[in-house]
Amino acid sequence: MGLKIKGDLLEGDNVKFEKTPNHGGTFTPDSIVIHYTAGPSLKSAVRTLTSPRVSASAHLVIDRDGSIVQLAPFNIVTWHAGRSSYAGRKGYNNYSIGIEIVNEGVLKKSGSVFRSWSGKKYSEHEVVKAIHRNQTTEKYWHTYSEEQIETVLNICELLLANYDIKYILGHEEIAPKRKSDPGPAFPLDKIRNKLLHAGRNEDEDEEEAETGRVVAGKLNIRSKPNTSGSPVARPLRRNQKVKILEEKNGWYKVGVEVEGWVFGKYIEEE
Ligand SMILES: [Zn+2]
C-alpha cells in the first residue's frame, strides 16, 4: 500500500489530511492508543473530531475500506485518551498517538439482525460474540474489516520505525472503568505481540515448531517438566495434536491452547 511517514505526517495513496482545531502543543509520543469511533462512518467521525464545539480529536481515523484521514501531525498532542492511566503515568494524551477505527462497538440483537446504538442494522456476518477483557459476559461486537486490521498493523509498524514507541494500548486498558474500545473484535494482543515482542516472534516460533500427537488416553499437562508440576489444563486426549516447543529430561513442552509439560514417552513425533 506504500505508506510512509515524512515530517510527522503519513503519506500514501489512501491518506488525506484534514486539520483538526482540537489539539495541544508539540510532544514526543512513546505510545499508541487504539480506539473505535462508536459510529457508522468515517464522515461522522471526522466531523466530530474536527468540530471546534467538541473537545475531542485523534491523529488518525481509519475507514472501513482501510483509507486514512490524518487530523494532526504525530508530534502534536490530540485529545483522544481523556482521563487515563497506565504503567504509573496519567493523562495519555500527552504520551500517545491516537488511532480511531470506524466501528460501531457493541451491538444489540433484535430478531435476526443486530443494531447499533444509533439504530443502524448489521447482519450476523458483521458481528462477533465475545467477552470483553474488562467484562464477564458475552456481548455482540461489530467486526473490524480485514483492510482496517491490515492498515492499523502497517501504521503501527511505521510508527515503531519512526518514533520510540514503548506501548501499543487499547483505550479500554488506559481507562478501563469508562471505556470498552477497541473491544474484543480487534486483535490488539496479536498486533502488540507481533510488533513489540520482537526477537520472540510467536508466529515464527510456531512455524518452526515440530508437531506431535498424544498416544495416551489422558495425558496430564503440567507447569514443570516433572510429576510435581501442577496441571495447567484438563488432561490432553488421545490423538490430540500438539506443537513441541522444547525438550527437557524426556519431557516435552507442548503448545495447545495453553503451554505446559508432558512426559515425552506419550507423545509420538510426526
Ligand atoms: Zn476511545
Short mmCIF file of C-alpha atoms and ligand atoms in Angstrom, two decimals:
data_model
loop_
_atom_site.label_atom_id
_atom_site.label_comp_id
_atom_site.label_asym_id
_atom_site.label_seq_id
_atom_site.Cartn_x
_atom_site.Cartn_y
_atom_site.Cartn_z
CA MET A 1 0.00 0.00 0.00
CA GLY A 2 3.12 2.19 0.02
CA LEU A 3 2.60 4.11 3.25
CA LYS A 4 5.42 6.18 4.73
CA ILE A 5 5.95 8.86 7.35
CA LYS A 6 7.53 12.18 6.40
CA GLY A 7 7.66 15.23 8.66
CA ASP A 8 5.28 13.68 11.23
CA LEU A 9 2.68 13.03 8.53
CA LEU A 10 1.55 9.83 6.84
CA GLU A 11 1.94 9.76 3.10
CA GLY A 12 0.27 7.35 0.70
CA ASP A 13 -2.46 6.94 -1.90
CA ASN A 14 -5.13 6.26 0.72
CA VAL A 15 -4.22 9.13 3.05
CA LYS A 16 -5.93 12.51 3.33
CA PHE A 17 -5.14 15.33 5.76
CA GLU A 18 -7.92 17.27 7.42
CA LYS A 19 -6.70 19.59 10.13
CA THR A 20 -8.47 19.49 13.49
CA PRO A 21 -8.61 22.61 15.64
CA ASN A 22 -8.72 20.34 18.71
CA HIS A 23 -5.09 19.89 19.72
CA GLY A 24 -2.39 20.79 22.25
CA GLY A 25 1.28 21.62 21.80
CA THR A 26 4.19 19.61 20.47
CA PHE A 27 5.29 16.39 22.17
CA THR A 28 7.33 13.23 21.65
CA PRO A 29 4.95 10.25 21.54
CA ASP A 30 6.06 6.94 23.05
CA SER A 31 2.74 5.06 22.93
CA ILE A 32 -0.08 4.25 20.54
CA VAL A 33 -3.69 4.14 21.73
CA ILE A 34 -6.29 2.30 19.63
CA HIS A 35 -9.98 3.30 19.61
CA TYR A 36 -13.24 2.58 17.87
CA THR A 37 -15.37 5.52 16.78
CA ALA A 38 -18.63 4.01 18.08
CA GLY A 39 -20.22 5.24 14.88
CA PRO A 40 -21.15 4.05 11.39
CA SER A 41 -18.97 6.19 9.10
CA LEU A 42 -15.70 7.99 8.52
CA LYS A 43 -17.60 11.14 7.69
CA SER A 44 -19.42 11.34 11.02
CA ALA A 45 -16.21 10.55 12.93
CA VAL A 46 -14.16 13.21 11.13
CA ARG A 47 -16.96 15.75 11.55
CA THR A 48 -16.97 15.19 15.33
CA LEU A 49 -13.20 15.08 15.75
CA THR A 50 -12.71 18.34 13.82
CA SER A 51 -15.62 20.23 15.39
CA PRO A 52 -14.50 23.21 17.49
CA ARG A 53 -17.53 22.59 19.72
CA VAL A 54 -16.18 19.17 20.73
CA SER A 55 -13.02 18.82 22.81
CA ALA A 56 -12.06 15.60 21.09
CA SER A 57 -9.66 14.59 18.35
CA ALA A 58 -7.15 11.93 17.36
CA HIS A 59 -4.23 11.67 14.98
CA LEU A 60 -5.77 9.20 12.55
CA VAL A 61 -9.18 7.86 11.55
CA ILE A 62 -9.29 4.56 9.64
CA ASP A 63 -12.30 3.92 7.39
CA ARG A 64 -13.91 0.52 6.77
CA ASP A 65 -12.00 0.18 3.46
CA GLY A 66 -8.66 0.96 5.10
CA SER A 67 -8.39 4.53 3.84
CA ILE A 68 -6.97 7.03 6.30
CA VAL A 69 -7.64 10.60 7.38
CA GLN A 70 -4.93 12.29 9.44
CA LEU A 71 -6.20 15.10 11.67
CA ALA A 72 -2.95 16.31 13.26
CA PRO A 73 0.80 15.66 12.81
CA PHE A 74 2.22 12.93 15.09
CA ASN A 75 4.29 15.46 17.09
CA ILE A 76 1.18 17.43 18.18
CA VAL A 77 -0.95 16.39 21.19
CA THR A 78 -4.51 15.37 20.31
CA TRP A 79 -7.44 14.72 22.67
CA HIS A 80 -8.49 11.07 22.46
CA ALA A 81 -7.49 9.44 25.77
CA GLY A 82 -9.29 11.58 28.36
CA ARG A 83 -8.85 10.62 31.99
CA SER A 84 -6.45 7.71 31.71
CA SER A 85 -3.54 5.96 33.36
CA TYR A 86 -1.17 3.12 32.62
CA ALA A 87 2.24 1.95 33.85
CA GLY A 88 2.34 4.64 36.53
CA ARG A 89 1.53 7.56 34.24
CA LYS A 90 -1.65 9.62 33.94
CA GLY A 91 -3.14 11.55 31.03
CA TYR A 92 -2.17 9.55 27.95
CA ASN A 93 -2.94 12.38 25.52
CA ASN A 94 0.49 13.68 26.49
CA TYR A 95 2.26 10.43 25.54
CA SER A 96 0.33 8.79 22.77
CA ILE A 97 -0.69 8.78 19.14
CA GLY A 98 -4.45 8.16 18.90
CA ILE A 99 -5.84 5.92 16.16
CA GLU A 100 -9.64 5.87 15.72
CA ILE A 101 -11.08 2.97 13.71
CA VAL A 102 -14.55 3.27 12.21
CA ASN A 103 -16.53 0.63 14.11
CA GLU A 104 -19.84 0.64 15.99
CA GLY A 105 -18.63 -1.16 19.10
CA VAL A 106 -21.36 -3.04 20.98
CA LEU A 107 -24.43 -4.15 19.02
CA LYS A 108 -27.77 -5.30 20.37
CA LYS A 109 -29.51 -8.35 18.93
CA SER A 110 -33.05 -7.70 17.71
CA GLY A 111 -34.63 -10.66 15.97
CA SER A 112 -32.32 -11.84 13.21
CA VAL A 113 -30.38 -8.56 12.94
CA PHE A 114 -28.11 -6.55 15.15
CA ARG A 115 -28.45 -2.85 15.85
CA SER A 116 -26.01 -0.17 16.89
CA TRP A 117 -26.94 2.46 19.47
CA SER A 118 -27.91 4.78 16.59
CA GLY A 119 -30.25 2.14 15.12
CA LYS A 120 -28.22 1.07 12.10
CA LYS A 121 -28.72 -2.61 11.25
CA TYR A 122 -25.98 -5.18 10.80
CA SER A 123 -26.19 -8.81 9.73
CA GLU A 124 -24.74 -11.79 11.50
CA HIS A 125 -21.51 -11.92 9.48
CA GLU A 126 -20.60 -8.42 10.73
CA VAL A 127 -20.83 -9.46 14.36
CA VAL A 128 -18.67 -11.39 16.80
CA LYS A 129 -19.90 -12.68 20.14
CA ALA A 130 -17.20 -12.33 22.75
CA ILE A 131 -16.37 -11.43 26.33
CA HIS A 132 -14.57 -8.11 26.69
CA ARG A 133 -11.34 -8.22 28.69
CA ASN A 134 -12.87 -5.86 31.29
CA GLN A 135 -16.23 -7.66 31.49
CA THR A 136 -17.61 -11.07 32.42
CA THR A 137 -20.47 -11.73 30.00
CA GLU A 138 -20.63 -12.24 26.25
CA LYS A 139 -21.83 -9.38 24.07
CA TYR A 140 -22.15 -8.72 20.34
CA TRP A 141 -19.38 -6.62 18.80
CA HIS A 142 -19.16 -5.07 15.35
CA THR A 143 -16.35 -6.70 13.38
CA TYR A 144 -13.39 -4.78 12.02
CA SER A 145 -12.71 -5.22 8.31
CA GLU A 146 -9.54 -7.01 7.17
CA GLU A 147 -8.47 -3.80 5.46
CA GLN A 148 -8.71 -1.93 8.75
CA ILE A 149 -6.70 -4.50 10.67
CA GLU A 150 -4.07 -4.66 7.94
CA THR A 151 -3.86 -0.85 7.78
CA VAL A 152 -3.54 -0.43 11.54
CA LEU A 153 -0.81 -3.08 11.60
CA ASN A 154 1.07 -1.25 8.82
CA ILE A 155 0.70 2.10 10.56
CA CYS A 156 1.90 0.72 13.91
CA GLU A 157 4.93 -0.79 12.17
CA LEU A 158 5.71 2.57 10.57
CA LEU A 159 5.25 4.43 13.86
CA LEU A 160 7.59 1.99 15.60
CA ALA A 161 10.20 2.63 12.93
CA ASN A 162 9.87 6.42 13.25
CA TYR A 163 9.24 7.01 16.96
CA ASP A 164 10.46 5.41 20.17
CA ILE A 165 7.19 3.55 20.84
CA LYS A 166 7.05 1.55 24.10
CA TYR A 167 3.36 0.66 24.31
CA ILE A 168 0.52 -0.22 21.96
CA LEU A 169 -2.62 0.04 24.09
CA GLY A 170 -6.38 -0.02 23.84
CA HIS A 171 -8.43 2.84 25.27
CA GLU A 172 -10.08 0.07 27.33
CA GLU A 173 -6.71 -0.55 29.03
CA ILE A 174 -5.86 3.03 29.99
CA ALA A 175 -9.43 3.92 31.06
CA PRO A 176 -10.93 0.51 31.94
CA LYS A 177 -13.81 1.87 34.04
CA ARG A 178 -15.06 4.22 31.33
CA LYS A 179 -14.10 2.67 28.01
CA SER A 180 -14.53 -0.56 26.02
CA ASP A 181 -12.70 0.33 22.81
CA PRO A 182 -11.32 -1.19 20.66
CA GLY A 183 -13.04 -4.25 22.25
CA PRO A 184 -12.65 -7.99 21.65
CA ALA A 185 -13.33 -7.82 17.90
CA PHE A 186 -9.96 -6.11 17.41
CA PRO A 187 -6.80 -8.31 17.54
CA LEU A 188 -4.96 -5.96 19.88
CA ASP A 189 -2.95 -8.60 21.74
CA LYS A 190 -1.88 -10.21 18.49
CA ILE A 191 -0.68 -6.95 16.96
CA ARG A 192 1.09 -5.96 20.17
CA ASN A 193 2.82 -9.34 20.50
CA LYS A 194 3.85 -9.31 16.87
CA LEU A 195 5.29 -5.80 16.92
CA LEU A 196 6.58 -5.20 20.43
CA HIS A 197 7.97 -8.59 21.40
CA ALA A 198 10.50 -8.69 18.57
CA GLY A 199 13.07 -11.46 18.89
CA ARG A 200 10.37 -13.65 20.34
CA ASN A 201 8.10 -13.65 17.34
CA GLU A 202 5.40 -16.17 18.17
CA ASP A 203 4.27 -16.68 14.60
CA GLU A 204 7.77 -17.64 13.52
CA ASP A 205 8.25 -19.91 16.53
CA GLU A 206 5.04 -21.70 15.70
CA GLU A 207 6.02 -22.27 12.11
CA GLU A 208 9.30 -23.82 13.17
CA ALA A 209 7.81 -25.90 15.98
CA GLU A 210 7.58 -29.65 15.49
CA THR A 211 4.19 -31.22 15.87
CA GLY A 212 3.25 -34.34 17.78
CA ARG A 213 0.23 -36.44 18.66
CA VAL A 214 -0.89 -37.69 22.05
CA VAL A 215 -0.70 -41.51 22.26
CA ALA A 216 -2.08 -41.93 25.79
CA GLY A 217 -5.75 -41.94 26.78
CA LYS A 218 -5.39 -38.99 29.12
CA LEU A 219 -2.16 -37.07 29.41
CA ASN A 220 -1.52 -34.63 32.23
CA ILE A 221 -0.11 -31.29 31.12
CA ARG A 222 1.96 -29.69 33.85
CA SER A 223 3.64 -26.43 34.78
CA LYS A 224 7.08 -28.08 35.15
CA PRO A 225 8.94 -30.95 33.42
CA ASN A 226 8.31 -33.43 36.27
CA THR A 227 5.39 -35.01 38.13
CA SER A 228 5.47 -32.32 40.85
CA GLY A 229 4.39 -29.73 38.27
CA SER A 230 0.77 -28.78 38.83
CA PRO A 231 -1.71 -29.38 35.98
CA VAL A 232 -2.17 -26.28 33.77
CA ALA A 233 -5.25 -27.54 31.95
CA ARG A 234 -7.50 -30.56 31.60
CA PRO A 235 -5.53 -33.66 30.53
CA LEU A 236 -4.82 -33.92 26.80
CA ARG A 237 -6.79 -36.53 24.86
CA ARG A 238 -5.58 -39.39 22.69
CA ASN A 239 -4.69 -38.27 19.16
CA GLN A 240 -4.77 -34.60 20.13
CA LYS A 241 -2.22 -32.67 18.09
CA VAL A 242 0.33 -30.56 19.91
CA LYS A 243 3.26 -28.35 18.98
CA ILE A 244 6.54 -29.47 20.53
CA LEU A 245 8.25 -26.32 21.73
CA GLU A 246 11.07 -27.60 23.92
CA GLU A 247 12.54 -30.82 25.34
CA LYS A 248 14.00 -31.40 28.81
CA ASN A 249 14.86 -34.65 30.60
CA GLY A 250 12.45 -36.65 28.48
CA TRP A 251 9.63 -34.14 28.92
CA TYR A 252 8.23 -32.07 26.08
CA LYS A 253 6.96 -28.54 26.42
CA VAL A 254 3.94 -28.54 24.14
CA GLY A 255 1.59 -25.85 22.92
CA VAL A 256 -2.14 -26.38 22.74
CA GLU A 257 -4.43 -23.59 23.99
CA VAL A 258 -2.07 -23.41 26.94
CA GLU A 259 1.59 -24.34 27.30
CA GLY A 260 2.78 -26.95 29.74
CA TRP A 261 4.93 -30.03 30.19
CA VAL A 262 4.03 -33.66 29.42
CA PHE A 263 6.01 -36.86 29.68
CA GLY A 264 7.68 -37.33 26.28
CA LYS A 265 7.01 -41.06 26.12
CA TYR A 266 3.35 -40.28 25.48
CA ILE A 267 3.95 -38.02 22.51
CA GLU A 268 4.63 -39.52 19.13
CA GLU A 269 6.54 -37.14 16.89
CA GLU A 270 5.16 -36.73 13.39
ZN ZN B 1 -11.65 5.67 22.71
#
